[in-house]
mmCIF file of C-alpha atoms in Angstrom:
data_model
loop_
_atom_site.group_PDB
_atom_site.id
_atom_site.type_symbol
_atom_site.label_atom_id
_atom_site.label_comp_id
_atom_site.label_asym_id
_atom_site.label_seq_id
_atom_site.Cartn_x
_atom_site.Cartn_y
_atom_site.Cartn_z
ATOM 1 C CA MET A 70 -40.660 -3.799 -75.691
ATOM 2 C CA GLY A 71 -44.206 -5.094 -76.262
ATOM 3 C CA LEU A 72 -46.979 -5.192 -73.695
ATOM 4 C CA GLU A 73 -46.719 -8.969 -73.304
ATOM 5 C CA GLN A 74 -42.986 -8.822 -72.654
ATOM 6 C CA ALA A 75 -43.484 -6.070 -70.074
ATOM 7 C CA LEU A 76 -46.059 -8.179 -68.192
ATOM 8 C CA LEU A 77 -43.705 -11.186 -68.144
ATOM 9 C CA LEU A 78 -40.890 -9.018 -66.754
ATOM 10 C CA GLU A 79 -43.157 -7.603 -64.024
ATOM 11 C CA ARG A 80 -44.238 -11.123 -62.956
ATOM 12 C CA ALA A 81 -40.602 -12.273 -62.789
ATOM 13 C CA MET A 82 -39.664 -9.322 -60.593
ATOM 14 C CA HIS A 83 -42.657 -9.993 -58.337
ATOM 15 C CA ARG A 84 -41.635 -13.638 -57.880
ATOM 16 C CA ALA A 85 -38.069 -12.576 -57.078
ATOM 17 C CA ILE A 86 -39.290 -10.171 -54.411
ATOM 18 C CA GLN A 87 -41.521 -12.874 -52.866
ATOM 19 C CA HIS A 88 -38.617 -15.326 -52.859
ATOM 20 C CA ARG A 89 -36.369 -12.879 -51.036
ATOM 21 C CA PHE A 90 -39.130 -12.083 -48.528
ATOM 22 C CA TRP A 91 -39.730 -15.706 -47.568
ATOM 23 C CA LEU A 92 -35.989 -16.367 -47.438
ATOM 24 C CA ALA A 93 -35.639 -13.492 -44.945
ATOM 25 C CA VAL A 94 -38.531 -14.906 -42.885
ATOM 26 C CA LEU A 95 -36.820 -18.304 -42.834
ATOM 27 C CA VAL A 96 -33.533 -16.856 -41.613
ATOM 28 C CA PHE A 97 -35.274 -14.777 -38.951
ATOM 29 C CA ASN A 98 -37.316 -17.710 -37.593
ATOM 30 C CA THR A 99 -34.285 -19.956 -37.494
ATOM 31 C CA ALA A 100 -32.221 -17.386 -35.566
ATOM 32 C CA LEU A 101 -35.101 -16.694 -33.179
ATOM 33 C CA ALA A 102 -35.579 -20.363 -32.439
ATOM 34 C CA ALA A 103 -31.869 -20.877 -31.777
ATOM 35 C CA ALA A 104 -31.778 -17.931 -29.368
ATOM 36 C CA CYS A 105 -34.879 -19.007 -27.445
ATOM 37 C CA GLY A 106 -34.112 -22.707 -27.362
ATOM 38 C CA GLY A 107 -37.356 -23.643 -29.110
ATOM 39 C CA ASP A 108 -38.233 -25.166 -32.441
ATOM 40 C CA PRO A 109 -38.288 -23.126 -35.667
ATOM 41 C CA ALA A 110 -41.579 -22.324 -37.311
ATOM 42 C CA PRO A 111 -43.436 -25.383 -38.712
ATOM 43 C CA GLY A 112 -42.345 -26.467 -42.131
ATOM 44 C CA LYS A 113 -38.980 -24.751 -41.891
ATOM 45 C CA PRO A 114 -35.569 -26.476 -41.708
ATOM 46 C CA GLN A 115 -34.337 -27.447 -38.244
ATOM 47 C CA VAL A 116 -31.134 -25.760 -37.022
ATOM 48 C CA ASP A 117 -29.072 -27.371 -34.252
ATOM 49 C CA ALA A 118 -28.559 -24.971 -31.356
ATOM 50 C CA ALA A 119 -25.138 -24.621 -29.700
ATOM 51 C CA PRO A 120 -24.693 -27.015 -26.755
ATOM 52 C CA PRO A 121 -25.370 -25.327 -23.395
ATOM 53 C CA GLN A 122 -22.370 -24.438 -21.201
ATOM 54 C CA SER A 123 -21.757 -26.850 -18.348
ATOM 55 C CA ASP A 124 -22.831 -25.643 -14.895
ATOM 56 C CA SER A 125 -19.607 -27.075 -13.477
ATOM 57 C CA ALA A 126 -17.458 -24.456 -15.214
ATOM 58 C CA LEU A 127 -16.055 -22.141 -12.524
ATOM 59 C CA PRO A 128 -13.998 -18.943 -12.902
ATOM 60 C CA ASP A 129 -10.277 -19.182 -12.370
ATOM 61 C CA ARG A 130 -9.152 -18.491 -8.823
ATOM 62 C CA ALA A 131 -5.982 -16.749 -7.712
ATOM 63 C CA VAL A 132 -3.892 -17.668 -4.705
ATOM 64 C CA ASP A 133 -3.528 -15.086 -1.956
ATOM 65 C CA ALA A 134 0.204 -14.726 -1.388
ATOM 66 C CA ALA A 135 -0.229 -13.670 2.228
ATOM 67 C CA SER A 136 -2.492 -16.465 3.474
ATOM 68 C CA GLY A 137 -1.926 -19.255 0.967
ATOM 69 C CA GLU A 138 -5.703 -19.454 0.437
ATOM 70 C CA ASP A 139 -7.390 -19.138 -2.915
ATOM 71 C CA ARG A 140 -9.531 -16.118 -3.638
ATOM 72 C CA ALA A 141 -11.831 -15.045 -6.432
ATOM 73 C CA PRO A 142 -10.274 -12.697 -8.966
ATOM 74 C CA SER A 143 -11.246 -9.050 -8.696
ATOM 75 C CA PRO A 144 -13.910 -7.836 -11.170
ATOM 76 C CA ASP A 145 -11.384 -5.756 -13.085
ATOM 77 C CA ALA A 146 -8.822 -8.540 -13.330
ATOM 78 C CA GLY A 147 -7.775 -9.576 -16.819
ATOM 79 C CA GLN A 148 -7.057 -13.091 -18.060
ATOM 80 C CA ARG A 149 -4.955 -14.857 -15.451
ATOM 81 C CA GLY A 150 -2.229 -17.330 -16.114
ATOM 82 C CA SER A 151 -1.856 -20.445 -14.026
ATOM 83 C CA GLY A 152 -1.051 -19.367 -10.477
ATOM 84 C CA GLY A 153 1.983 -20.541 -8.587
ATOM 85 C CA ALA A 154 1.989 -21.957 -5.128
ATOM 86 C CA GLY A 155 0.940 -19.535 -2.398
ATOM 87 C CA GLY A 156 3.619 -18.265 -0.047
ATOM 88 C CA SER A 157 3.562 -19.138 3.591
ATOM 89 C CA GLY A 158 2.518 -16.615 6.201
ATOM 90 C CA GLY A 159 5.205 -14.948 8.240
ATOM 91 C CA GLY A 160 6.186 -16.737 11.378
ATOM 92 C CA GLY A 161 6.012 -15.126 14.780
ATOM 93 C CA GLY A 162 9.201 -13.522 15.892
ATOM 94 C CA ALA A 163 11.369 -14.421 18.802
ATOM 95 C CA GLY A 164 11.583 -11.244 20.837
ATOM 96 C CA GLY A 165 14.887 -9.883 22.019
ATOM 97 C CA PRO A 166 16.050 -9.795 25.614
ATOM 98 C CA ASP A 167 14.897 -7.166 28.056
ATOM 99 C CA ALA A 168 16.159 -3.894 26.662
ATOM 100 C CA ALA A 169 15.433 -1.095 29.092
ATOM 101 C CA GLY A 170 16.091 2.366 27.818
ATOM 102 C CA GLU A 171 15.252 5.957 28.380
ATOM 103 C CA ASP A 172 12.252 7.142 26.338
ATOM 104 C CA ALA A 173 11.134 10.706 25.627
ATOM 105 C CA ASN A 174 9.236 10.809 28.919
ATOM 106 C CA GLY A 175 12.299 9.749 30.915
ATOM 107 C CA GLY A 176 10.633 6.456 31.851
ATOM 108 C CA ASN A 177 11.402 2.855 31.060
ATOM 109 C CA GLY A 178 11.441 2.605 27.262
ATOM 110 C CA GLY A 179 12.120 -1.120 27.048
ATOM 111 C CA ALA A 180 9.852 -4.140 27.337
ATOM 112 C CA ASP A 181 10.474 -7.851 27.480
ATOM 113 C CA GLY A 182 10.416 -9.257 23.961
ATOM 114 C CA GLY A 183 8.144 -12.273 24.257
ATOM 115 C CA ALA A 184 8.025 -14.667 21.319
ATOM 116 C CA GLY A 185 5.184 -14.254 18.878
ATOM 117 C CA SER A 186 3.031 -17.233 18.013
ATOM 118 C CA GLY A 187 3.140 -18.896 14.624
ATOM 119 C CA GLY A 188 6.739 -20.009 14.176
ATOM 120 C CA THR A 189 10.327 -18.902 14.481
ATOM 121 C CA GLY A 190 12.887 -17.213 12.324
ATOM 122 C CA ASP A 191 11.324 -13.742 12.118
ATOM 123 C CA ALA A 192 12.078 -10.976 14.582
ATOM 124 C CA GLY A 193 8.899 -9.648 16.154
ATOM 125 C CA LEU A 194 8.282 -6.047 17.180
ATOM 126 C CA GLU A 195 6.736 -6.180 20.616
ATOM 127 C CA ALA A 196 4.192 -3.679 21.808
ATOM 128 C CA ALA A 197 4.246 -2.478 25.384
ATOM 129 C CA GLY A 198 2.389 -4.899 27.603
ATOM 130 C CA GLY A 199 2.781 -8.153 25.652
ATOM 131 C CA GLY A 200 4.222 -10.029 22.680
ATOM 132 C CA MET A 201 2.824 -9.411 19.200
ATOM 133 C CA ASP A 202 2.116 -12.142 16.714
ATOM 134 C CA GLY A 203 4.306 -11.969 13.624
ATOM 135 C CA GLY A 204 1.874 -13.905 11.449
ATOM 136 C CA GLY A 205 0.861 -13.182 7.862
ATOM 137 C CA MET A 206 -0.991 -9.996 6.974
ATOM 138 C CA PRO A 207 -4.745 -10.509 6.580
ATOM 139 C CA PRO A 208 -6.140 -9.465 3.208
ATOM 140 C CA PRO A 209 -8.271 -6.322 2.947
ATOM 141 C CA ASP A 210 -12.060 -6.548 3.077
ATOM 142 C CA GLY A 211 -13.527 -8.614 0.263
ATOM 143 C CA GLY A 212 -10.522 -10.947 0.058
ATOM 144 C CA SER A 213 -8.806 -8.989 -2.700
ATOM 145 C CA VAL A 214 -5.234 -7.878 -2.108
ATOM 146 C CA SER A 215 -4.648 -4.614 -3.957
ATOM 147 C CA THR A 216 -0.916 -4.373 -3.319
ATOM 148 C CA LYS A 217 2.036 -6.468 -4.468
ATOM 149 C CA ARG A 218 3.844 -5.958 -1.177
ATOM 150 C CA PRO A 219 5.694 -9.117 -0.008
ATOM 151 C CA PRO A 220 3.989 -10.987 2.835
ATOM 152 C CA PRO A 221 5.533 -10.855 6.315
ATOM 153 C CA GLY A 222 8.343 -13.348 6.702
ATOM 154 C CA THR A 223 9.809 -12.756 3.221
ATOM 155 C CA LYS A 224 13.552 -12.946 3.786
ATOM 156 C CA SER A 225 15.997 -10.692 1.941
ATOM 157 C CA PRO A 226 19.110 -11.945 0.070
ATOM 158 C CA GLY A 227 21.277 -11.020 3.062
ATOM 159 C CA CYS A 228 19.718 -13.673 5.288
ATOM 160 C CA GLY A 229 21.979 -16.545 6.269
ATOM 161 C CA MET A 230 25.183 -14.573 5.683
ATOM 162 C CA PRO A 231 27.432 -12.795 8.199
ATOM 163 C CA ALA A 232 26.372 -9.196 8.733
ATOM 164 C CA GLY A 233 27.778 -7.079 5.931
ATOM 165 C CA LEU A 234 27.029 -3.819 7.740
ATOM 166 C CA THR A 235 27.598 -2.571 11.290
ATOM 167 C CA ASP A 236 26.273 0.296 13.389
ATOM 168 C CA GLY A 237 27.161 3.815 12.329
ATOM 169 C CA VAL A 238 27.143 6.081 9.284
ATOM 170 C CA LYS A 239 27.032 4.293 5.904
ATOM 171 C CA THR A 240 26.961 5.499 2.301
ATOM 172 C CA VAL A 241 25.405 4.311 -0.940
ATOM 173 C CA GLN A 242 25.359 5.726 -4.474
ATOM 174 C CA ALA A 243 21.946 6.754 -5.783
ATOM 175 C CA GLY A 244 20.810 9.162 -8.478
ATOM 176 C CA GLY A 245 24.351 10.397 -9.048
ATOM 177 C CA GLN A 246 24.688 11.287 -5.357
ATOM 178 C CA GLN A 247 26.453 9.762 -2.379
ATOM 179 C CA VAL A 248 23.698 9.173 0.154
ATOM 180 C CA ARG A 249 24.617 8.926 3.834
ATOM 181 C CA TYR A 250 22.520 7.109 6.389
ATOM 182 C CA TYR A 251 22.888 6.159 10.037
ATOM 183 C CA LEU A 252 22.346 2.448 10.716
ATOM 184 C CA ASN A 253 21.376 0.919 14.061
ATOM 185 C CA LEU A 254 21.354 -2.886 14.356
ATOM 186 C CA PRO A 255 19.829 -4.945 17.146
ATOM 187 C CA ALA A 256 22.488 -5.659 19.752
ATOM 188 C CA ASN A 257 21.975 -9.410 19.414
ATOM 189 C CA TYR A 258 21.633 -9.439 15.625
ATOM 190 C CA GLN A 259 21.204 -12.969 14.234
ATOM 191 C CA PRO A 260 21.974 -13.537 10.527
ATOM 192 C CA ASN A 261 19.150 -16.075 10.115
ATOM 193 C CA THR A 262 16.468 -13.923 11.740
ATOM 194 C CA ALA A 263 14.482 -11.660 9.390
ATOM 195 C CA TYR A 264 14.181 -8.286 11.133
ATOM 196 C CA PRO A 265 11.675 -5.517 10.385
ATOM 197 C CA VAL A 266 13.278 -2.341 9.021
ATOM 198 C CA VAL A 267 12.134 1.039 10.341
ATOM 199 C CA PHE A 268 13.190 4.146 8.402
ATOM 200 C CA GLY A 269 13.342 7.529 10.135
ATOM 201 C CA PHE A 270 13.502 10.686 7.990
ATOM 202 C CA HIS A 271 14.885 13.960 9.386
ATOM 203 C CA GLY A 272 13.234 17.365 9.295
ATOM 204 C CA GLY A 273 14.147 20.270 7.059
ATOM 205 C CA HIS A 274 17.908 20.795 6.764
ATOM 206 C CA GLY A 275 18.581 18.114 9.359
ATOM 207 C CA ASP A 276 20.784 15.097 8.826
ATOM 208 C CA ALA A 277 21.124 11.422 9.694
ATOM 209 C CA ASN A 278 21.887 12.241 13.342
ATOM 210 C CA THR A 279 18.851 14.449 14.063
ATOM 211 C CA THR A 280 15.240 13.685 15.024
ATOM 212 C CA PRO A 281 13.916 11.031 14.847
ATOM 213 C CA ASN A 282 17.392 9.524 15.358
ATOM 214 C CA THR A 283 17.427 10.111 19.114
ATOM 215 C CA PRO A 284 18.487 7.896 22.044
ATOM 216 C CA GLY A 285 14.855 7.611 23.130
ATOM 217 C CA PHE A 286 13.671 6.401 19.717
ATOM 218 C CA ARG A 287 16.519 3.881 19.392
ATOM 219 C CA ALA A 288 15.918 2.614 22.924
ATOM 220 C CA ALA A 289 12.189 2.139 22.281
ATOM 221 C CA PHE A 290 12.909 -0.225 19.377
ATOM 222 C CA ALA A 291 16.034 -1.749 20.969
ATOM 223 C CA ASP A 292 16.525 -5.275 19.603
ATOM 224 C CA ARG A 293 13.216 -5.361 17.754
ATOM 225 C CA ALA A 294 14.179 -3.865 14.381
ATOM 226 C CA ILE A 295 16.927 -2.607 12.114
ATOM 227 C CA LEU A 296 16.803 1.216 12.127
ATOM 228 C CA ALA A 297 17.908 3.343 9.162
ATOM 229 C CA PHE A 298 18.079 7.154 9.176
ATOM 230 C CA PRO A 299 18.938 8.471 5.663
ATOM 231 C CA GLU A 300 19.770 12.089 4.922
ATOM 232 C CA VAL A 301 19.223 14.205 1.825
ATOM 233 C CA PRO A 302 22.562 14.919 0.095
ATOM 234 C CA ASN A 303 24.055 18.425 0.293
ATOM 235 C CA GLY A 304 21.914 19.521 3.214
ATOM 236 C CA GLY A 305 18.660 19.258 1.259
ATOM 237 C CA VAL A 306 15.120 18.597 2.461
ATOM 238 C CA TRP A 307 12.905 15.629 1.665
ATOM 239 C CA ILE A 308 10.059 17.795 0.481
ATOM 240 C CA ALA A 309 12.148 19.630 -2.152
ATOM 241 C CA ASP A 310 12.585 16.716 -4.571
ATOM 242 C CA PRO A 311 10.361 13.762 -3.638
ATOM 243 C CA ALA A 312 11.263 11.849 -6.810
ATOM 244 C CA ALA A 313 14.966 11.934 -5.932
ATOM 245 C CA GLY A 314 14.040 10.955 -2.381
ATOM 246 C CA LEU A 315 12.423 7.783 -3.673
ATOM 247 C CA THR A 316 15.696 6.914 -5.426
ATOM 248 C CA TYR A 317 17.625 7.425 -2.173
ATOM 249 C CA PHE A 318 15.148 5.323 -0.202
ATOM 250 C CA ASP A 319 15.281 2.488 -2.734
ATOM 251 C CA ALA A 320 19.095 2.437 -2.713
ATOM 252 C CA VAL A 321 19.387 2.354 1.082
ATOM 253 C CA LEU A 322 16.791 -0.403 1.407
ATOM 254 C CA ASP A 323 18.458 -2.450 -1.333
ATOM 255 C CA GLN A 324 21.859 -2.174 0.313
ATOM 256 C CA ILE A 325 20.514 -3.137 3.730
ATOM 257 C CA SER A 326 18.543 -6.048 2.246
ATOM 258 C CA ALA A 327 21.615 -7.373 0.420
ATOM 259 C CA LYS A 328 23.940 -7.201 3.425
ATOM 260 C CA LEU A 329 21.601 -7.925 6.355
ATOM 261 C CA CYS A 330 18.669 -10.237 7.066
ATOM 262 C CA VAL A 331 15.571 -8.138 6.432
ATOM 263 C CA ASP A 332 11.884 -9.038 6.538
ATOM 264 C CA ARG A 333 10.783 -7.419 3.260
ATOM 265 C CA GLY A 334 7.148 -7.745 4.317
ATOM 266 C CA ARG A 335 7.704 -5.444 7.305
ATOM 267 C CA VAL A 336 9.348 -2.273 6.036
ATOM 268 C CA MET A 337 8.009 0.771 7.916
ATOM 269 C CA ALA A 338 8.713 4.479 7.977
ATOM 270 C CA THR A 339 8.364 7.496 10.210
ATOM 271 C CA GLY A 340 9.674 11.026 9.956
ATOM 272 C CA TYR A 341 9.594 14.486 11.489
ATOM 273 C CA SER A 342 8.352 17.624 9.708
ATOM 274 C CA ALA A 343 9.581 17.421 6.083
ATOM 275 C CA GLY A 344 10.719 13.886 6.849
ATOM 276 C CA GLY A 345 7.176 13.069 7.965
ATOM 277 C CA PHE A 346 5.946 14.328 4.614
ATOM 278 C CA PHE A 347 8.311 11.888 2.921
ATOM 279 C CA ALA A 348 7.106 8.991 5.081
ATOM 280 C CA GLY A 349 3.576 9.824 3.950
ATOM 281 C CA TRP A 350 4.782 10.071 0.353
ATOM 282 C CA LEU A 351 6.094 6.514 0.614
ATOM 283 C CA SER A 352 2.575 5.329 1.484
ATOM 284 C CA CYS A 353 1.537 6.625 -1.933
ATOM 285 C CA LYS A 354 4.519 5.829 -4.173
ATOM 286 C CA ARG A 355 5.947 2.753 -2.396
ATOM 287 C CA SER A 356 2.815 1.018 -1.149
ATOM 288 C CA ASP A 357 4.204 -2.187 -2.675
ATOM 289 C CA VAL A 358 7.184 -1.927 -0.308
ATOM 290 C CA VAL A 359 6.110 -0.124 2.877
ATOM 291 C CA ARG A 360 3.768 -1.819 5.360
ATOM 292 C CA ALA A 361 3.046 1.119 7.689
ATOM 293 C CA VAL A 362 3.935 4.796 8.127
ATOM 294 C CA ALA A 363 3.874 7.225 11.060
ATOM 295 C CA PRO A 364 4.416 10.864 9.969
ATOM 296 C CA VAL A 365 4.984 13.302 12.861
ATOM 297 C CA THR A 366 4.229 17.070 12.732
ATOM 298 C CA SER A 367 4.187 16.817 8.975
ATOM 299 C CA ARG A 368 2.425 18.185 5.939
ATOM 300 C CA MET A 369 1.091 17.359 2.512
ATOM 301 C CA PRO A 370 3.111 18.219 -0.635
ATOM 302 C CA LEU A 371 1.149 21.458 -1.196
ATOM 303 C CA ARG A 372 -0.220 23.979 1.252
ATOM 304 C CA GLY A 373 -3.975 24.330 1.540
ATOM 305 C CA LYS A 374 -7.040 22.421 2.558
ATOM 306 C CA SER A 375 -7.123 18.653 2.333
ATOM 307 C CA ASP A 376 -9.453 18.388 -0.674
ATOM 308 C CA PHE A 377 -7.159 20.683 -2.643
ATOM 309 C CA VAL A 378 -3.923 18.873 -1.855
ATOM 310 C CA MET A 379 -5.442 15.504 -2.738
ATOM 311 C CA SER A 380 -4.501 16.346 -6.332
ATOM 312 C CA SER A 381 -0.849 15.832 -5.418
ATOM 313 C CA TYR A 382 -1.523 12.236 -4.436
ATOM 314 C CA GLN A 383 -2.500 10.844 -7.833
ATOM 315 C CA GLY A 384 -1.424 7.431 -9.081
ATOM 316 C CA CYS A 385 -1.019 5.980 -5.601
ATOM 317 C CA GLY A 386 -0.908 2.267 -4.907
ATOM 318 C CA GLY A 387 -2.807 0.122 -2.466
ATOM 319 C CA PRO A 388 -3.527 0.685 1.237
ATOM 320 C CA VAL A 389 -0.780 1.245 3.808
ATOM 321 C CA ALA A 390 -1.412 1.354 7.561
ATOM 322 C CA GLY A 391 -0.904 4.829 8.975
ATOM 323 C CA MET A 392 -0.519 6.711 12.266
ATOM 324 C CA VAL A 393 -0.580 10.497 11.770
ATOM 325 C CA ILE A 394 0.716 12.533 14.726
ATOM 326 C CA HIS A 395 0.100 16.282 14.436
ATOM 327 C CA PRO A 396 0.039 19.319 16.746
ATOM 328 C CA SER A 397 -2.924 21.609 17.287
ATOM 329 C CA ASN A 398 -0.744 24.720 17.006
ATOM 330 C CA ASP A 399 1.986 24.213 14.426
ATOM 331 C CA SER A 400 4.360 27.131 14.688
ATOM 332 C CA THR A 401 5.892 26.404 11.285
ATOM 333 C CA HIS A 402 2.478 26.268 9.572
ATOM 334 C CA PRO A 403 0.385 28.426 11.940
ATOM 335 C CA GLY A 404 -3.365 28.619 12.241
ATOM 336 C CA GLU A 405 -5.893 26.530 10.356
ATOM 337 C CA THR A 406 -3.451 25.907 7.526
ATOM 338 C CA GLY A 407 -1.107 24.130 9.937
ATOM 339 C CA ILE A 408 -3.648 21.652 11.292
ATOM 340 C CA GLU A 409 -5.033 21.134 7.800
ATOM 341 C CA GLN A 410 -1.648 19.789 6.719
ATOM 342 C CA GLY A 411 -1.973 16.891 9.142
ATOM 343 C CA ARG A 412 -5.642 16.374 8.425
ATOM 344 C CA GLY A 413 -4.912 16.264 4.710
ATOM 345 C CA LEU A 414 -2.480 13.385 5.145
ATOM 346 C CA ARG A 415 -4.921 11.651 7.483
ATOM 347 C CA ASP A 416 -7.756 12.053 4.979
ATOM 348 C CA PHE A 417 -5.615 10.613 2.193
ATOM 349 C CA LEU A 418 -4.986 7.486 4.280
ATOM 350 C CA LEU A 419 -8.663 7.260 5.233
ATOM 351 C CA ARG A 420 -9.709 7.290 1.578
ATOM 352 C CA THR A 421 -7.024 4.861 0.455
ATOM 353 C CA ASN A 422 -7.723 2.425 3.291
ATOM 354 C CA GLY A 423 -11.520 2.634 3.005
ATOM 355 C CA CYS A 424 -11.983 3.999 6.540
ATOM 356 C CA GLN A 425 -14.931 5.855 8.016
ATOM 357 C CA ALA A 426 -14.902 9.280 9.661
ATOM 358 C CA ALA A 427 -16.092 7.708 12.928
ATOM 359 C CA SER A 428 -13.378 6.887 15.442
ATOM 360 C CA ILE A 429 -12.791 5.621 18.980
ATOM 361 C CA ALA A 430 -10.122 6.482 21.530
ATOM 362 C CA THR A 431 -7.032 4.291 21.494
ATOM 363 C CA ASP A 432 -3.594 4.193 23.110
ATOM 364 C CA PRO A 433 -1.630 6.309 23.463
ATOM 365 C CA SER A 434 -3.708 9.337 24.409
ATOM 366 C CA PRO A 435 -4.729 11.536 22.582
ATOM 367 C CA CYS A 436 -4.964 9.135 19.618
ATOM 368 C CA VAL A 437 -8.121 7.783 17.995
ATOM 369 C CA ALA A 438 -8.553 4.772 15.696
ATOM 370 C CA HIS A 439 -10.858 5.227 12.720
ATOM 371 C CA SER A 440 -13.546 2.634 12.039
ATOM 372 C CA GLY A 441 -14.216 0.496 8.977
ATOM 373 C CA CYS A 442 -10.679 0.401 7.581
ATOM 374 C CA LYS A 443 -9.603 -2.453 5.322
ATOM 375 C CA ALA A 444 -8.414 -5.399 7.364
ATOM 376 C CA GLY A 445 -4.799 -5.024 8.402
ATOM 377 C CA HIS A 446 -4.691 -1.342 7.354
ATOM 378 C CA PRO A 447 -5.763 0.789 10.333
ATOM 379 C CA VAL A 448 -5.489 4.563 10.462
ATOM 380 C CA HIS A 449 -4.820 6.348 13.774
ATOM 381 C CA TRP A 450 -5.048 10.120 14.195
ATOM 382 C CA CYS A 451 -3.138 11.689 17.104
ATOM 383 C CA GLN A 452 -3.766 15.426 17.455
ATOM 384 C CA PHE A 453 -1.756 16.675 20.431
ATOM 385 C CA THR A 454 -1.578 20.030 22.203
ATOM 386 C CA GLY A 455 1.680 21.641 21.188
ATOM 387 C CA GLY A 456 3.683 23.173 18.391
ATOM 388 C CA HIS A 457 6.122 22.045 15.720
ATOM 389 C CA GLU A 458 7.723 19.264 17.758
ATOM 390 C CA TRP A 459 8.149 15.526 18.313
ATOM 391 C CA PRO A 460 5.771 14.781 21.224
ATOM 392 C CA ALA A 461 6.770 12.690 24.237
ATOM 393 C CA PHE A 462 4.355 9.845 23.449
ATOM 394 C CA ALA A 463 5.580 9.379 19.869
ATOM 395 C CA ASN A 464 8.453 6.926 20.462
ATOM 396 C CA GLN A 465 6.471 4.268 22.315
ATOM 397 C CA GLY A 466 3.298 5.045 20.360
ATOM 398 C CA ILE A 467 4.976 4.420 17.008
ATOM 399 C CA LEU A 468 6.578 1.218 18.328
ATOM 400 C CA ASN A 469 3.206 -0.096 19.486
ATOM 401 C CA PHE A 470 1.530 0.813 16.190
ATOM 402 C CA PHE A 471 4.224 -0.863 14.095
ATOM 403 C CA ALA A 472 4.299 -3.887 16.393
ATOM 404 C CA GLN A 473 0.889 -5.138 15.254
ATOM 405 C CA PHE A 474 2.128 -5.934 11.751
#
């Protein structure tokens, strides 16, 4: 190649480089102008910017199933489909007739069942001293409902039909086992009235006819709720196989709901010792079913301090109201380990329900109510002087706690 040809080639390459440089500048200026909303550099082609989004565009809103009011979606919510109509809040319940009975203290365990405000058709649990409103459950703080639990007043398939079950021992198949349970219906059961269901779980190696299934407990609730006392098959304990226990619980509740008129928004549970553990377990694994729990002289799934046993309560659902009743001197779990079992369950509920450590005295003594809990999900802690027992105040105390829902 001659010198002249080499110079021509160099000039051509130089022009090509200049062309690419100015083309890059043009693209950069155009993109910058579009992003900033201004005009491109003088002498360059104009590029139409994308039209601005309308200020009237609002995020989709979901309907709160409990209140019927719309609420903003939670920050972690995905794309929502079109929401259906919100359900109506539960009506107030017509209380039963005066049902005096002997409670654990030997006093009058009954109270006049005044009608709750807000409608008819739902049986209301009445606290001592006055009628309780059976209205819809308020959403937790912030307006976001973190549980799929049915709202109060949700009637089961058995509503409107003659009672398919009567008082006494019943059976149902579950998990390859025949599960027995003792059933106690309100004396004046009405097939069109949706009754709360209260489950009571026995202690270790007990059965459907042992604590909490006592005359005092049944008398305290009288005509206010359907009571169910399941037992673990083959003389087992609730703490031995919690997964199987969930299967038994589901089967009993399904049978009762199909054959009786149940308020599926007011399913509650209590239990003694190992049965109290299982009631607490339901607050973790069946938070979409159970409204409130009241474990008595119970424990967490593992022994040890509360921070350690928290690892057993992984994958839990939303908040569930809780009343934890525990002795100061548990003879079955003596010393600090014993009281830590109750505190561990309390602390789990405090964390799940967003409560504070601060508390104030509440009825019955010696209970305290913790502050700052999510609306409709209180946590009460009742540390009593005694051993591994069901204390005298528990029957009426649990009734009054459950009555507020």
